[in-house]
Structures are given as C-alpha cells and as structure tokens.
mmCIF file of C-alpha atoms in Angstrom:
data_model
loop_
_atom_site.group_PDB
_atom_site.id
_atom_site.type_symbol
_atom_site.label_atom_id
_atom_site.label_comp_id
_atom_site.label_asym_id
_atom_site.label_seq_id
_atom_site.Cartn_x
_atom_site.Cartn_y
_atom_site.Cartn_z
ATOM 1 C CA MET A 1 167.269 127.476 135.443
ATOM 2 C CA ARG A 2 164.419 129.997 135.643
ATOM 3 C CA LEU A 3 164.966 133.754 135.367
ATOM 4 C CA HIS A 4 162.275 136.212 136.357
ATOM 5 C CA TRP A 5 162.595 139.942 135.832
ATOM 6 C CA LEU A 6 160.865 143.060 137.071
ATOM 7 C CA GLN A 7 160.046 145.830 134.631
ATOM 8 C CA HIS A 8 159.222 149.365 135.877
ATOM 9 C CA VAL A 9 158.545 151.194 132.578
ATOM 10 C CA PRO A 10 157.852 149.797 129.066
ATOM 11 C CA PHE A 11 160.995 151.367 127.580
ATOM 12 C CA GLU A 12 163.538 149.617 129.850
ATOM 13 C CA GLY A 13 163.849 145.929 129.039
ATOM 14 C CA LEU A 14 166.334 143.160 129.658
ATOM 15 C CA GLY A 15 168.685 144.248 126.874
ATOM 16 C CA CYS A 16 171.457 141.799 126.233
ATOM 17 C CA ILE A 17 170.543 139.824 129.370
ATOM 18 C CA GLU A 18 167.732 138.248 127.306
ATOM 19 C CA GLU A 19 170.242 137.029 124.747
ATOM 20 C CA TRP A 20 172.478 135.601 127.458
ATOM 21 C CA ALA A 21 169.635 133.812 129.247
ATOM 22 C CA THR A 22 168.254 132.345 126.073
ATOM 23 C CA SER A 23 171.657 131.061 125.040
ATOM 24 C CA ARG A 24 171.893 129.287 128.474
ATOM 25 C CA ASP A 25 168.462 127.664 127.967
ATOM 26 C CA MET A 26 166.975 129.636 130.853
ATOM 27 C CA GLN A 27 163.204 129.922 131.140
ATOM 28 C CA ILE A 28 162.374 133.681 131.144
ATOM 29 C CA THR A 29 159.317 135.152 132.828
ATOM 30 C CA GLY A 30 158.626 138.744 133.886
ATOM 31 C CA THR A 31 156.332 141.105 135.791
ATOM 32 C CA ARG A 32 155.361 144.480 134.351
ATOM 33 C CA LEU A 33 154.866 146.335 137.583
ATOM 34 C CA TYR A 34 153.727 149.525 135.818
ATOM 35 C CA ALA A 35 150.878 147.518 134.290
ATOM 36 C CA GLY A 36 149.701 146.107 137.606
ATOM 37 C CA GLU A 37 150.752 142.531 136.979
ATOM 38 C CA ASN A 38 151.021 140.190 139.940
ATOM 39 C CA LEU A 39 154.326 139.094 141.366
ATOM 40 C CA PRO A 40 155.150 135.357 141.354
ATOM 41 C CA SER A 41 155.961 133.073 144.257
ATOM 42 C CA THR A 42 159.664 132.897 145.017
ATOM 43 C CA SER A 43 159.442 129.142 144.374
ATOM 44 C CA ASP A 44 158.717 129.928 140.724
ATOM 45 C CA PHE A 45 162.200 131.174 139.754
ATOM 46 C CA ASP A 46 165.884 130.796 140.536
ATOM 47 C CA TRP A 47 167.204 134.226 139.403
ATOM 48 C CA LEU A 48 165.602 137.601 139.851
ATOM 49 C CA VAL A 49 166.686 140.557 137.646
ATOM 50 C CA ILE A 50 165.411 144.031 138.684
ATOM 51 C CA MET A 51 165.653 146.600 135.939
ATOM 52 C CA GLY A 52 165.860 150.399 135.965
ATOM 53 C CA GLY A 53 163.335 153.198 135.674
ATOM 54 C CA PRO A 54 163.026 156.972 136.014
ATOM 55 C CA MET A 55 161.205 156.861 139.375
ATOM 56 C CA GLY A 56 162.993 156.867 142.735
ATOM 57 C CA ILE A 57 162.794 154.210 145.435
ATOM 58 C CA HIS A 58 160.859 156.636 147.687
ATOM 59 C CA ASP A 59 158.094 157.375 145.131
ATOM 60 C CA GLN A 60 155.484 155.028 146.664
ATOM 61 C CA GLY A 61 152.903 157.813 146.589
ATOM 62 C CA ILE A 62 153.155 157.954 142.795
ATOM 63 C CA HIS A 63 153.927 154.291 142.259
ATOM 64 C CA PRO A 64 152.287 152.288 145.130
ATOM 65 C CA TRP A 65 153.526 149.007 143.688
ATOM 66 C CA LEU A 66 156.988 149.922 145.005
ATOM 67 C CA ILE A 67 155.833 148.892 148.469
ATOM 68 C CA GLU A 68 154.931 145.381 147.325
ATOM 69 C CA GLU A 69 158.031 145.227 145.170
ATOM 70 C CA LYS A 70 160.364 145.945 148.102
ATOM 71 C CA ALA A 71 158.670 143.286 150.202
ATOM 72 C CA PHE A 72 159.064 140.846 147.325
ATOM 73 C CA ILE A 73 162.788 141.643 146.910
ATOM 74 C CA ARG A 74 163.275 141.067 150.629
ATOM 75 C CA GLU A 75 161.492 137.744 150.444
ATOM 76 C CA THR A 76 163.614 136.767 147.424
ATOM 77 C CA LEU A 77 166.841 137.653 149.197
ATOM 78 C CA GLU A 78 165.835 135.639 152.280
ATOM 79 C CA ALA A 79 165.028 132.695 150.020
ATOM 80 C CA GLY A 80 168.671 132.620 148.873
ATOM 81 C CA LYS A 81 168.015 133.361 145.212
ATOM 82 C CA THR A 82 170.486 134.964 142.861
ATOM 83 C CA VAL A 83 169.513 138.621 142.461
ATOM 84 C CA ILE A 84 170.790 141.273 140.042
ATOM 85 C CA GLY A 85 169.681 144.885 140.208
ATOM 86 C CA ILE A 86 170.493 147.491 137.559
ATOM 87 C CA CYS A 87 170.272 151.225 138.263
ATOM 88 C CA LEU A 88 166.895 151.618 140.065
ATOM 89 C CA GLY A 89 167.123 147.833 140.713
ATOM 90 C CA ALA A 90 170.421 148.247 142.551
ATOM 91 C CA GLN A 91 168.989 151.105 144.546
ATOM 92 C CA LEU A 92 166.000 148.993 145.559
ATOM 93 C CA ILE A 93 168.260 146.137 146.694
ATOM 94 C CA ALA A 94 170.432 148.577 148.691
ATOM 95 C CA ASP A 95 167.301 149.999 150.349
ATOM 96 C CA VAL A 96 165.949 146.573 151.250
ATOM 97 C CA LEU A 97 169.353 145.688 152.778
ATOM 98 C CA GLY A 98 169.152 148.768 154.998
ATOM 99 C CA ALA A 99 171.451 151.154 153.100
ATOM 100 C CA ARG A 100 170.636 154.792 152.399
ATOM 101 C CA VAL A 101 169.519 155.813 148.892
ATOM 102 C CA TYR A 102 169.682 159.565 148.056
ATOM 103 C CA PRO A 103 170.417 162.072 145.320
ATOM 104 C CA GLY A 104 174.040 161.884 144.201
ATOM 105 C CA PRO A 105 176.356 164.910 143.888
ATOM 106 C CA HIS A 106 175.960 164.761 140.079
ATOM 107 C CA LYS A 107 173.604 163.345 137.563
ATOM 108 C CA GLU A 108 175.516 160.921 135.365
ATOM 109 C CA ILE A 109 174.099 160.407 131.898
ATOM 110 C CA GLY A 110 176.146 159.038 129.011
ATOM 111 C CA TRP A 111 179.361 157.094 128.569
ATOM 112 C CA PHE A 112 181.834 157.518 131.446
ATOM 113 C CA PRO A 113 184.625 155.245 132.763
ATOM 114 C CA ILE A 114 184.249 153.168 135.896
ATOM 115 C CA ARG A 115 187.202 151.771 137.807
ATOM 116 C CA ARG A 116 187.233 148.503 139.741
ATOM 117 C CA ALA A 117 187.481 148.958 143.482
ATOM 118 C CA PRO A 118 190.615 147.486 145.134
ATOM 119 C CA GLU A 119 188.488 145.111 147.170
ATOM 120 C CA ALA A 120 186.328 143.993 144.227
ATOM 121 C CA PRO A 121 186.604 140.524 142.644
ATOM 122 C CA ALA A 122 188.676 140.242 139.494
ATOM 123 C CA TRP A 123 185.694 139.332 137.342
ATOM 124 C CA ILE A 124 184.864 142.998 137.225
ATOM 125 C CA PRO A 125 187.028 144.746 134.550
ATOM 126 C CA GLU A 126 189.791 146.936 135.951
ATOM 127 C CA GLU A 127 188.469 149.854 133.917
ATOM 128 C CA LEU A 128 185.536 150.111 131.531
ATOM 129 C CA THR A 129 183.636 152.867 129.739
ATOM 130 C CA ALA A 130 180.085 152.097 130.840
ATOM 131 C CA PHE A 131 176.707 153.589 130.036
ATOM 132 C CA HIS A 132 175.034 155.629 132.793
ATOM 133 C CA TRP A 133 171.660 157.216 133.343
ATOM 134 C CA HIS A 134 171.020 158.045 137.001
ATOM 135 C CA GLY A 135 170.760 160.886 139.531
ATOM 136 C CA ASP A 136 170.442 158.942 142.766
ATOM 137 C CA THR A 137 173.098 156.863 144.503
ATOM 138 C CA PHE A 138 173.379 154.537 147.517
ATOM 139 C CA ASP A 139 175.527 153.774 150.480
ATOM 140 C CA LEU A 140 177.014 150.267 150.514
ATOM 141 C CA PRO A 141 174.841 147.751 152.394
ATOM 142 C CA ASP A 142 176.399 146.081 155.407
ATOM 143 C CA HIS A 143 178.440 142.948 154.487
ATOM 144 C CA SER A 144 178.726 144.010 150.855
ATOM 145 C CA ILE A 145 181.771 144.760 148.730
ATOM 146 C CA ARG A 146 182.125 147.837 146.510
ATOM 147 C CA LEU A 147 182.609 146.863 142.901
ATOM 148 C CA ALA A 148 183.501 150.101 141.150
ATOM 149 C CA SER A 149 183.565 153.881 141.227
ATOM 150 C CA SER A 150 183.482 156.712 138.679
ATOM 151 C CA ASP A 151 184.406 160.388 138.946
ATOM 152 C CA ALA A 152 180.771 161.304 139.471
ATOM 153 C CA CYS A 153 179.675 158.443 141.748
ATOM 154 C CA ARG A 154 181.744 156.596 144.358
ATOM 155 C CA ASN A 155 179.456 153.592 144.777
ATOM 156 C CA GLN A 156 178.855 152.270 141.263
ATOM 157 C CA GLY A 157 178.041 148.740 142.362
ATOM 158 C CA PHE A 158 178.242 146.122 145.066
ATOM 159 C CA VAL A 159 178.221 142.366 145.587
ATOM 160 C CA TYR A 160 176.502 140.895 148.617
ATOM 161 C CA ARG A 161 177.092 137.340 149.801
ATOM 162 C CA ASP A 162 178.381 136.198 146.394
ATOM 163 C CA ARG A 163 174.884 135.853 144.882
ATOM 164 C CA VAL A 164 173.483 139.404 144.904
ATOM 165 C CA VAL A 165 174.866 142.141 142.589
ATOM 166 C CA GLY A 166 173.782 145.757 142.302
ATOM 167 C CA LEU A 167 175.033 147.811 139.368
ATOM 168 C CA GLN A 168 174.389 151.532 139.207
ATOM 169 C CA PHE A 169 175.659 151.566 135.613
ATOM 170 C CA HIS A 170 174.278 149.750 132.554
ATOM 171 C CA LEU A 171 176.101 146.781 130.973
ATOM 172 C CA GLU A 172 172.944 145.365 129.439
ATOM 173 C CA SER A 173 172.387 148.260 127.032
ATOM 174 C CA THR A 174 171.765 147.759 123.322
ATOM 175 C CA HIS A 175 171.325 150.219 120.466
ATOM 176 C CA ARG A 176 167.571 149.960 120.911
ATOM 177 C CA SER A 177 167.627 150.420 124.700
ATOM 178 C CA VAL A 178 169.904 153.472 124.405
ATOM 179 C CA GLU A 179 167.578 155.025 121.857
ATOM 180 C CA ASN A 180 164.612 154.291 124.127
ATOM 181 C CA LEU A 181 166.205 156.147 126.988
ATOM 182 C CA ILE A 182 167.102 159.083 124.761
ATOM 183 C CA GLU A 183 163.551 159.263 123.411
ATOM 184 C CA ASN A 184 161.879 158.962 126.847
ATOM 185 C CA GLY A 185 164.382 160.940 128.904
ATOM 186 C CA ALA A 186 165.240 163.808 126.582
ATOM 187 C CA ASP A 187 164.257 166.349 129.284
ATOM 188 C CA GLU A 188 167.130 165.120 131.440
ATOM 189 C CA LEU A 189 169.776 165.882 128.804
ATOM 190 C CA ALA A 190 170.449 169.351 130.197
ATOM 191 C CA ASP A 191 173.784 171.010 130.880
ATOM 192 C CA GLY A 192 175.834 169.190 133.501
ATOM 193 C CA LEU A 193 179.370 168.172 134.158
ATOM 194 C CA TYR A 194 178.520 164.486 133.665
ATOM 195 C CA ILE A 195 175.643 164.762 131.232
ATOM 196 C CA GLN A 196 176.294 164.105 127.564
ATOM 197 C CA SER A 197 174.114 165.199 124.636
ATOM 198 C CA ALA A 198 172.111 162.705 122.601
ATOM 199 C CA ASP A 199 174.630 162.969 119.764
ATOM 200 C CA GLN A 200 177.534 162.292 122.143
ATOM 201 C CA ILE A 201 175.741 159.272 123.548
ATOM 202 C CA ARG A 202 174.992 157.815 120.098
ATOM 203 C CA SER A 203 178.541 158.433 118.874
ATOM 204 C CA ALA A 204 179.985 156.304 121.688
ATOM 205 C CA CYS A 205 177.739 153.321 121.094
ATOM 206 C CA SER A 206 180.764 151.485 119.689
ATOM 207 C CA ASN A 207 181.275 150.604 123.408
ATOM 208 C CA LEU A 208 178.178 148.423 123.425
ATOM 209 C CA SER A 209 179.932 145.187 122.426
ATOM 210 C CA THR A 210 182.540 145.667 125.204
ATOM 211 C CA ILE A 211 179.992 146.261 127.946
ATOM 212 C CA ASN A 212 177.834 143.405 126.754
ATOM 213 C CA THR A 213 180.827 141.098 126.977
ATOM 214 C CA ALA A 214 181.447 142.328 130.477
ATOM 215 C CA MET A 215 177.803 141.612 131.389
ATOM 216 C CA PHE A 216 177.997 138.074 129.994
ATOM 217 C CA LEU A 217 181.116 137.396 132.021
ATOM 218 C CA LEU A 218 179.489 138.692 135.176
ATOM 219 C CA LEU A 219 176.375 136.574 134.577
ATOM 220 C CA ASP A 220 178.481 133.483 133.906
ATOM 221 C CA ARG A 221 180.341 134.048 137.113
ATOM 222 C CA LEU A 222 177.092 134.217 139.027
ATOM 223 C CA LEU A 223 175.873 131.111 137.295
ATOM 224 C CA GLN A 224 178.779 128.972 138.556
ATOM 225 C CA PRO A 225 177.582 128.548 142.163
ATOM 226 C CA CYS A 226 174.085 127.764 140.873
ATOM 227 C CA LEU A 227 175.454 125.013 138.621
ATOM 228 C CA GLN A 228 177.483 123.547 141.530
ATOM 229 C CA ALA A 229 174.490 123.507 143.888
#
C-alpha cells in the first residue's frame, strides 16, 4: 500500500498517522504544496491524506496552489482512492464535493468533546475529547453521513462512500504537533467561548493517547476494504 500526503505549512505534519502507516508497511510519500512541489499522478498512490493549515479554502489569491490542489483532490476521488482530510483537508474535500465551506459560529481551539452522530458508524467513539483548531466549518456533502458534532460545531466530520473521511477535529495530534500549533498560532489564542489558553491546551495533552488510539482504529477500518480488494 502507498500513502501520499499533502502538507500546507511546515508545522503541520502527519502526526501519529506516520507511525500507523509505517507499522503497516505502507510506502509514504508527500507533497509540500507551500514549497511549490509537484503533485504526483493518481496512479502513484493508494491513499491520500490531506492535512490542515491556517489558510482557508477560498484563499487562492494568496495561495494559488489551492486551485491545482482542488483539481487533484477531485481527480483522486474520481479514481476511487481512499482519501482522508483533516481540518483544512476536510474542508477541501467538502468543497470539491459541492458543499459550502464558511466561517463557523465559533472558533474552536483546544480540547473539547465530540459526540458521535446517531447515523454514524460504530467505529467512531460515542464520545471523545478531541483536539480542535479551526474557525471555518462545512455543510455535509451530498450522499455523505455526519460522523460527529460538538457544542461549537455541528458538522465535525463526514464519511462519503465508505472510503472518504473528513475530520474537522484532530486525532493525529502529538505533543510536538500541539506545540507547533501553539507556537505558530499564538495570535489566535484570544478570548472566546471555545478557545483555550496555551496552558489549558498543554494541561489536557493526557488525552493524546486516547485520540491516537481512535485514529488508529479509524485508519484500520478504512484499510479493510483495501485489503479485500
């Protein structure tokens, strides 16, 4: 199996997904879009993982590579690949599938609980304290299923045709990736109903092992159809 990932900024990496993929003997390649690297052919990989970033999906004027990235995501979906989007990545998938992406009612930064939607598959935990860092949200794409909600954000994730998953929240986070976000996004840690301070975020990092386990279970579930193909 071959996993390719898209990176939008140098401080948001694969997190624990890299550990999972390595343990499953996956070949890992990536494209640093912010550095102008070229995208691969869709025949060069089986899985696509689209990571987060501080930009929005409509910021093509500032980041013109977003235009090519959206076309690439569309091509990948049409090729029937397994696709996972996290935060900005989920918003990009939603946009490509025709759903609206827009500023949410609240910024959500820190550790807040998500609750599995009634219609969601059981491989999503019924309730989980997840890590969040987002201001935008999305409507559900047609033919998708809502995965979870939080008090601040109704659409926290979706699954589309059993092989495409968008997660607004972060299950891949590690101590290093959390620190990277705090260091590079300190200006966003302002007063807000769903915005925690840096100290509050750090003090709740005991949740990392739980969310990483949830991420591994989700990835293993997505791997099953691929192994049966």
